[in-house]
Short mmCIF file of C-alpha atoms in Angstrom, two decimals:
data_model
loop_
_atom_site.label_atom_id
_atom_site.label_comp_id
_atom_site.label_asym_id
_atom_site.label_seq_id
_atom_site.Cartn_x
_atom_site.Cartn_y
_atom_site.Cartn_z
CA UNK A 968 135.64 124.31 83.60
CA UNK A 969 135.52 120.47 84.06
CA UNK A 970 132.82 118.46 85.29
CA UNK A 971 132.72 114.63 86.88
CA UNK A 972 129.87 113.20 86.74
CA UNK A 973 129.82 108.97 87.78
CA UNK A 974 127.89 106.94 85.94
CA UNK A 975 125.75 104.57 88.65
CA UNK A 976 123.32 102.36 86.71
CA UNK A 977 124.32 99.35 84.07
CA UNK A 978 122.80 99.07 81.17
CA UNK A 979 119.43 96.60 81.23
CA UNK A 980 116.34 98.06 80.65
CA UNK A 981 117.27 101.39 78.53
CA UNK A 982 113.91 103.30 79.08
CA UNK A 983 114.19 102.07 83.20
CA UNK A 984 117.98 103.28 82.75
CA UNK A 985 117.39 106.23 81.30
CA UNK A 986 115.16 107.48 83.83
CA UNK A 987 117.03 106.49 86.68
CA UNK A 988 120.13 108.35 85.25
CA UNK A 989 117.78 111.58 84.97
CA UNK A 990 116.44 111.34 88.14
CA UNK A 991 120.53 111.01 89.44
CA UNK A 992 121.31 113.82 87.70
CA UNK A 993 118.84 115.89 89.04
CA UNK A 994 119.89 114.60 92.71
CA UNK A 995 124.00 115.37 92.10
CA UNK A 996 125.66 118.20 93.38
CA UNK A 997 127.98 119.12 90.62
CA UNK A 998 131.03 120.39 91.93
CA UNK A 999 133.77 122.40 89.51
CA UNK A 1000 136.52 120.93 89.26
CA UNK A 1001 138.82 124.75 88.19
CA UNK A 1002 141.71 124.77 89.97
CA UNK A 1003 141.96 121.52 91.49
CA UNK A 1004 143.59 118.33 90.37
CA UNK A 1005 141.20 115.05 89.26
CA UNK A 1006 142.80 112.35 90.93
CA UNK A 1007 140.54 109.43 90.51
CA UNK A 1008 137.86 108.56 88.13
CA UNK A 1009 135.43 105.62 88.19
CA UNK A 1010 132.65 103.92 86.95
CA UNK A 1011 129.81 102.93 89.75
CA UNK A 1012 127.37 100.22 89.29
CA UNK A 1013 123.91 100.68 90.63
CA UNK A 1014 123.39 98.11 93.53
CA UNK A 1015 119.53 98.44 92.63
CA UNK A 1016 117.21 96.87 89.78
CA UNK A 1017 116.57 99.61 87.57
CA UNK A 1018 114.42 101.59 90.19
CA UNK A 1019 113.37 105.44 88.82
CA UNK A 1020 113.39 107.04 92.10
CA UNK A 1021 116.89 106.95 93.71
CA UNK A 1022 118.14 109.77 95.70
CA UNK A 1023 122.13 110.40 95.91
CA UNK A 1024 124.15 112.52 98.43
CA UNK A 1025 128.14 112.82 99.15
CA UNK A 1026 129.83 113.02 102.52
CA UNK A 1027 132.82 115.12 103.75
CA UNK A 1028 135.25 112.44 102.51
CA UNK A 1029 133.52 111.73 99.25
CA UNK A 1030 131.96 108.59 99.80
CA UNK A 1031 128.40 108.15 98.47
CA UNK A 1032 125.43 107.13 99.80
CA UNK A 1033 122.03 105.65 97.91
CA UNK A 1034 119.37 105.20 98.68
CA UNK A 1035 115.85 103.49 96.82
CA UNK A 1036 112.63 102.03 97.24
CA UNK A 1037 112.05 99.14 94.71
CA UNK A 1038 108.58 97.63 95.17
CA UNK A 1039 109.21 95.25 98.07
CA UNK A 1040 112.42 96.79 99.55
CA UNK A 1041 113.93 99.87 101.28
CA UNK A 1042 117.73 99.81 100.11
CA UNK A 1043 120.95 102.03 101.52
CA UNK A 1044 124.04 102.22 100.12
CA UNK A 1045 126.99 103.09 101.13
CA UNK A 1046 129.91 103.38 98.42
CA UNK A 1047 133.33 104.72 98.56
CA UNK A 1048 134.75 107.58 96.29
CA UNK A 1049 135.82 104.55 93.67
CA UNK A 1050 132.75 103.09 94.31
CA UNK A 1051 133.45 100.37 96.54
CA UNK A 1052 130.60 98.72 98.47
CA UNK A 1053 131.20 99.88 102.41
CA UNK A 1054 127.76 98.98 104.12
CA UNK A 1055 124.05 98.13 102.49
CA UNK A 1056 120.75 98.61 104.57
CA UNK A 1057 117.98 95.83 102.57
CA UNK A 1058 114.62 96.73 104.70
CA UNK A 1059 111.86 94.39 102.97
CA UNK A 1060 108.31 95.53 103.31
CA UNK A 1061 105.45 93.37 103.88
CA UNK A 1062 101.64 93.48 102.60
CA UNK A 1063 101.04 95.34 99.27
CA UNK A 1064 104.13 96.92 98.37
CA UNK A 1065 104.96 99.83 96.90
CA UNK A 1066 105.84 103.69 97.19
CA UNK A 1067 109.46 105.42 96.79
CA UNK A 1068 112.01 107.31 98.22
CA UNK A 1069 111.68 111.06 97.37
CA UNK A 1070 113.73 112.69 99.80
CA UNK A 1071 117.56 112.05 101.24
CA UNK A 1072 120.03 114.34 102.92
CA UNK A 1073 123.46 114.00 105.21
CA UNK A 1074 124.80 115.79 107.84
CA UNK A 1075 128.28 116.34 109.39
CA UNK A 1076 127.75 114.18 112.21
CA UNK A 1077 126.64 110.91 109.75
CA UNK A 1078 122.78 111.29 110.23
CA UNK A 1079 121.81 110.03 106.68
CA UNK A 1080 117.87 110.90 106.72
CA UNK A 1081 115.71 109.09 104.04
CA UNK A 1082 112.08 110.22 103.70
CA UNK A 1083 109.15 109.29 100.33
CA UNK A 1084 106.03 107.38 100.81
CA UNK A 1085 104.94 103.03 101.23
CA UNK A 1086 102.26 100.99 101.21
CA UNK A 1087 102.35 97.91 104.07
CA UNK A 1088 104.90 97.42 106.99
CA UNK A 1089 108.03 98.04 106.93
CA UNK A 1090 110.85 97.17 109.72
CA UNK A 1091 113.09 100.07 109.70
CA UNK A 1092 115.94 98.26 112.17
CA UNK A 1093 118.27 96.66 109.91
CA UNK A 1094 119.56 95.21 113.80
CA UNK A 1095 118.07 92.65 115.87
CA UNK A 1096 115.77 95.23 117.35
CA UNK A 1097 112.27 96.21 115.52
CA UNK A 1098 110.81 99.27 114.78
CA UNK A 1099 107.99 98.28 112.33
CA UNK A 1100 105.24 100.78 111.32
CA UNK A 1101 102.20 99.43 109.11
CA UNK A 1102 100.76 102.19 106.99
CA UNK A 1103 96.89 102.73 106.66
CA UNK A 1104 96.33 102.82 102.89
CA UNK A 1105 99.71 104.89 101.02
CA UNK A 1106 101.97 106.93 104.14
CA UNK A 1107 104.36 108.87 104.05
CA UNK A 1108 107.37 108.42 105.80
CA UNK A 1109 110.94 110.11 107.94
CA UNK A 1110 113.68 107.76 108.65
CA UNK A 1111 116.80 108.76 110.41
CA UNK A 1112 119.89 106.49 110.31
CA UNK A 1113 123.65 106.76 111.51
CA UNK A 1114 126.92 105.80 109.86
CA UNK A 1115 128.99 104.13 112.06
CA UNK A 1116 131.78 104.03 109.37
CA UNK A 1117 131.79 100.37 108.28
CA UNK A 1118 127.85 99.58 109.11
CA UNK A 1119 124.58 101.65 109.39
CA UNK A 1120 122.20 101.92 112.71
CA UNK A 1121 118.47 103.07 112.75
CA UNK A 1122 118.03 106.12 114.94
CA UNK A 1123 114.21 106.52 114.78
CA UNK A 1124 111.66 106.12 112.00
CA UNK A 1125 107.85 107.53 111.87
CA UNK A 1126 104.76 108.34 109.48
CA UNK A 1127 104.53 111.58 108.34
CA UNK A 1128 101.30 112.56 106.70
CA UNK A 1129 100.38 110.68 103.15
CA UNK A 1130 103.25 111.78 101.34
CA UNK A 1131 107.04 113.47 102.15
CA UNK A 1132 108.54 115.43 99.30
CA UNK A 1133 111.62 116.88 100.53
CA UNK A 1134 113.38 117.19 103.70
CA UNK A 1135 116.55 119.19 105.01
CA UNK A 1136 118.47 118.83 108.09
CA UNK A 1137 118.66 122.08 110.08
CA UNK A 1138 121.76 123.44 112.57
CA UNK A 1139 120.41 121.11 115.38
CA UNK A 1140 120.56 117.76 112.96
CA UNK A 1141 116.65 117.88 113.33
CA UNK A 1142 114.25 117.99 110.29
CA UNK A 1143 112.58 119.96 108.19
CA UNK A 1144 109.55 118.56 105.94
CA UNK A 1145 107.05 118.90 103.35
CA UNK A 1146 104.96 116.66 101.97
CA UNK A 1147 100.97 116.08 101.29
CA UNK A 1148 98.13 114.82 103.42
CA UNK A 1149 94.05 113.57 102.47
CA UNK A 1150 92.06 114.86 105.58
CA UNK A 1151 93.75 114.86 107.96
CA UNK A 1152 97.97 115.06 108.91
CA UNK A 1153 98.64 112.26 111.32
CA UNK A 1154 102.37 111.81 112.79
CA UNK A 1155 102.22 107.84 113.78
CA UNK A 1156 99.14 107.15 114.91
CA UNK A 1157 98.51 110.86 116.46
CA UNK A 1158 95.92 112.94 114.27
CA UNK A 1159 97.47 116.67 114.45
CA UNK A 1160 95.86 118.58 111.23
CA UNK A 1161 92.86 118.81 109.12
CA UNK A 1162 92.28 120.30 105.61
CA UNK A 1163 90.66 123.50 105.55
CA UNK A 1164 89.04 123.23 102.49
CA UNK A 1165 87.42 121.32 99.73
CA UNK A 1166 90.55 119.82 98.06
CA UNK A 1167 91.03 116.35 97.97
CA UNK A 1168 94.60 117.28 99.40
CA UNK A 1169 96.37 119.42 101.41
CA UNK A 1170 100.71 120.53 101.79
CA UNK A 1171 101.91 120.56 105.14
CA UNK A 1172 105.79 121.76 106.34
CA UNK A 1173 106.65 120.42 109.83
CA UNK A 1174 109.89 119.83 111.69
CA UNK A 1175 111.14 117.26 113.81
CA UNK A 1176 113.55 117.14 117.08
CA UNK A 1177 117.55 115.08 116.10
CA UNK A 1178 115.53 112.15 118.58
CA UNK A 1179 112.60 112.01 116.19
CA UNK A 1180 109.78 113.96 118.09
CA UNK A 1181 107.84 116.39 116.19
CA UNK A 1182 108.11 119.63 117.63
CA UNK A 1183 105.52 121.11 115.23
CA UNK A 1184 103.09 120.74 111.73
CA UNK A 1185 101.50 123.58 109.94
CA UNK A 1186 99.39 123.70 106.67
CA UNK A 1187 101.02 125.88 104.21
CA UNK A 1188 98.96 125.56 100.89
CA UNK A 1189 95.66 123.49 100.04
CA UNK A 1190 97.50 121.75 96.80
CA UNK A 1191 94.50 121.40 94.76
CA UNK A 1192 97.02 121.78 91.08
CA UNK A 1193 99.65 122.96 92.74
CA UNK A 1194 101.76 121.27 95.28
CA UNK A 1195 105.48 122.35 97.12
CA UNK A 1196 108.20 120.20 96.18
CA UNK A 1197 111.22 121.17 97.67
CA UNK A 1198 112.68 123.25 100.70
CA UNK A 1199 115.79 126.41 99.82
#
């Protein structure tokens, strides 16, 4: 049994490398190779700076796409199966930067959906258009974008809570979520939960319509140690 497995990152900062190739690995979906034919390999080189929390997923035609959150920037990337640069998404964010992506997954239809947490405002249309959303404090957030083959558009984008963990698209190319909240769950602006108890935190699930509109938000577990961190 044979296994291909690109490497993405060059080699800078060994300890930032290292750790970025981990958290790729983890992110891959291995495929076995028995009983087919290999007939290209490459080498990819990481469009980002050394960033520890970069989430990978394939399409049906085996291109790639990245995606990161590097201190003052939201970065997509779009790379063919020889790792060719098709399209790149740079979002910067404003204010007090930081956060990270946690969270990406593809559908059939080219909905890439990008979800983690930021501190500040962040424009989400890499257009002409805006759709900026300023976080109060650390936010977490959903972010739903569409390949258009040779360029990426922004479908919608909104705050989710204080933290998204993982996300999978369902049958109807809407969401599903979980993620942490402090107090209360807010989605935008609109205040929907509160925490039951005397942790300092809470775990919510929720799920969210293909335009973007949450359809609905439940509290699953007060995290207190413990904490859910990814959806089967």
């Amino acid at each position: 049994m044979i296994f291909a497995i690109p490497q993405l990152f060059p080699s800078k900062q060994s300890n930032n490398r290292d750790a970025s190739r981990n958290r790729l690995r983890k992110s891959l979906r291995i495929e076995s190779l028995e009983d087919r034919r290999l007939l290209a390999a490459a080498t990819w080189e990481s469009p980002f700076e050394g960033s520890q929390y970069t989430e990978v997923a394939s399409d049906n035609a085996g291109n790639a796409i990245m995606a990161t959150l590097d201190l003052d920037q939201l970065q997509i990337v779009k790379l063919s199966s020889v790792g060719q640069e098709i399209w790149s998404v740079d979002l910067d964010i404003e204010g007090t930067p930081s956060g990270r992506v946690s969270a990406m997954d593809i559908d059939e239809f080219g909905q890439i959906v990008v979800a983690g947490r930021f501190e500040g405002t962040l424009d989400f249309d890499p257009s002409s258009g805006e759709r900026s959303l300023t976080t109060s404090g650390t936010d977490g957030f959903i972010a739903s974008f569409q390949d258009n083959g040779s360029s990426a558009s922004l479908n919608w984008a909104h705050l989710v809570g204080d933290a998204v963990h993982e996300i999978a698209i369902d049958d109807t190319s809407g969401v599903l979520a979980i993620g942490a909240f402090e107090s209360s769950f807010d989605y935008d602006s609109t205040q929907l939960l509160t925490s039951q108890s005397g942790h300092t935190t809470a775990s919510f699930v929720s799920r969210v319509a293909n335009d973007g509109s949450l359809i609905w938000a439940r509290q699953i577990e007060e995290s207190g140690i413990f904490s859910p961190q990814s959806i089967d």
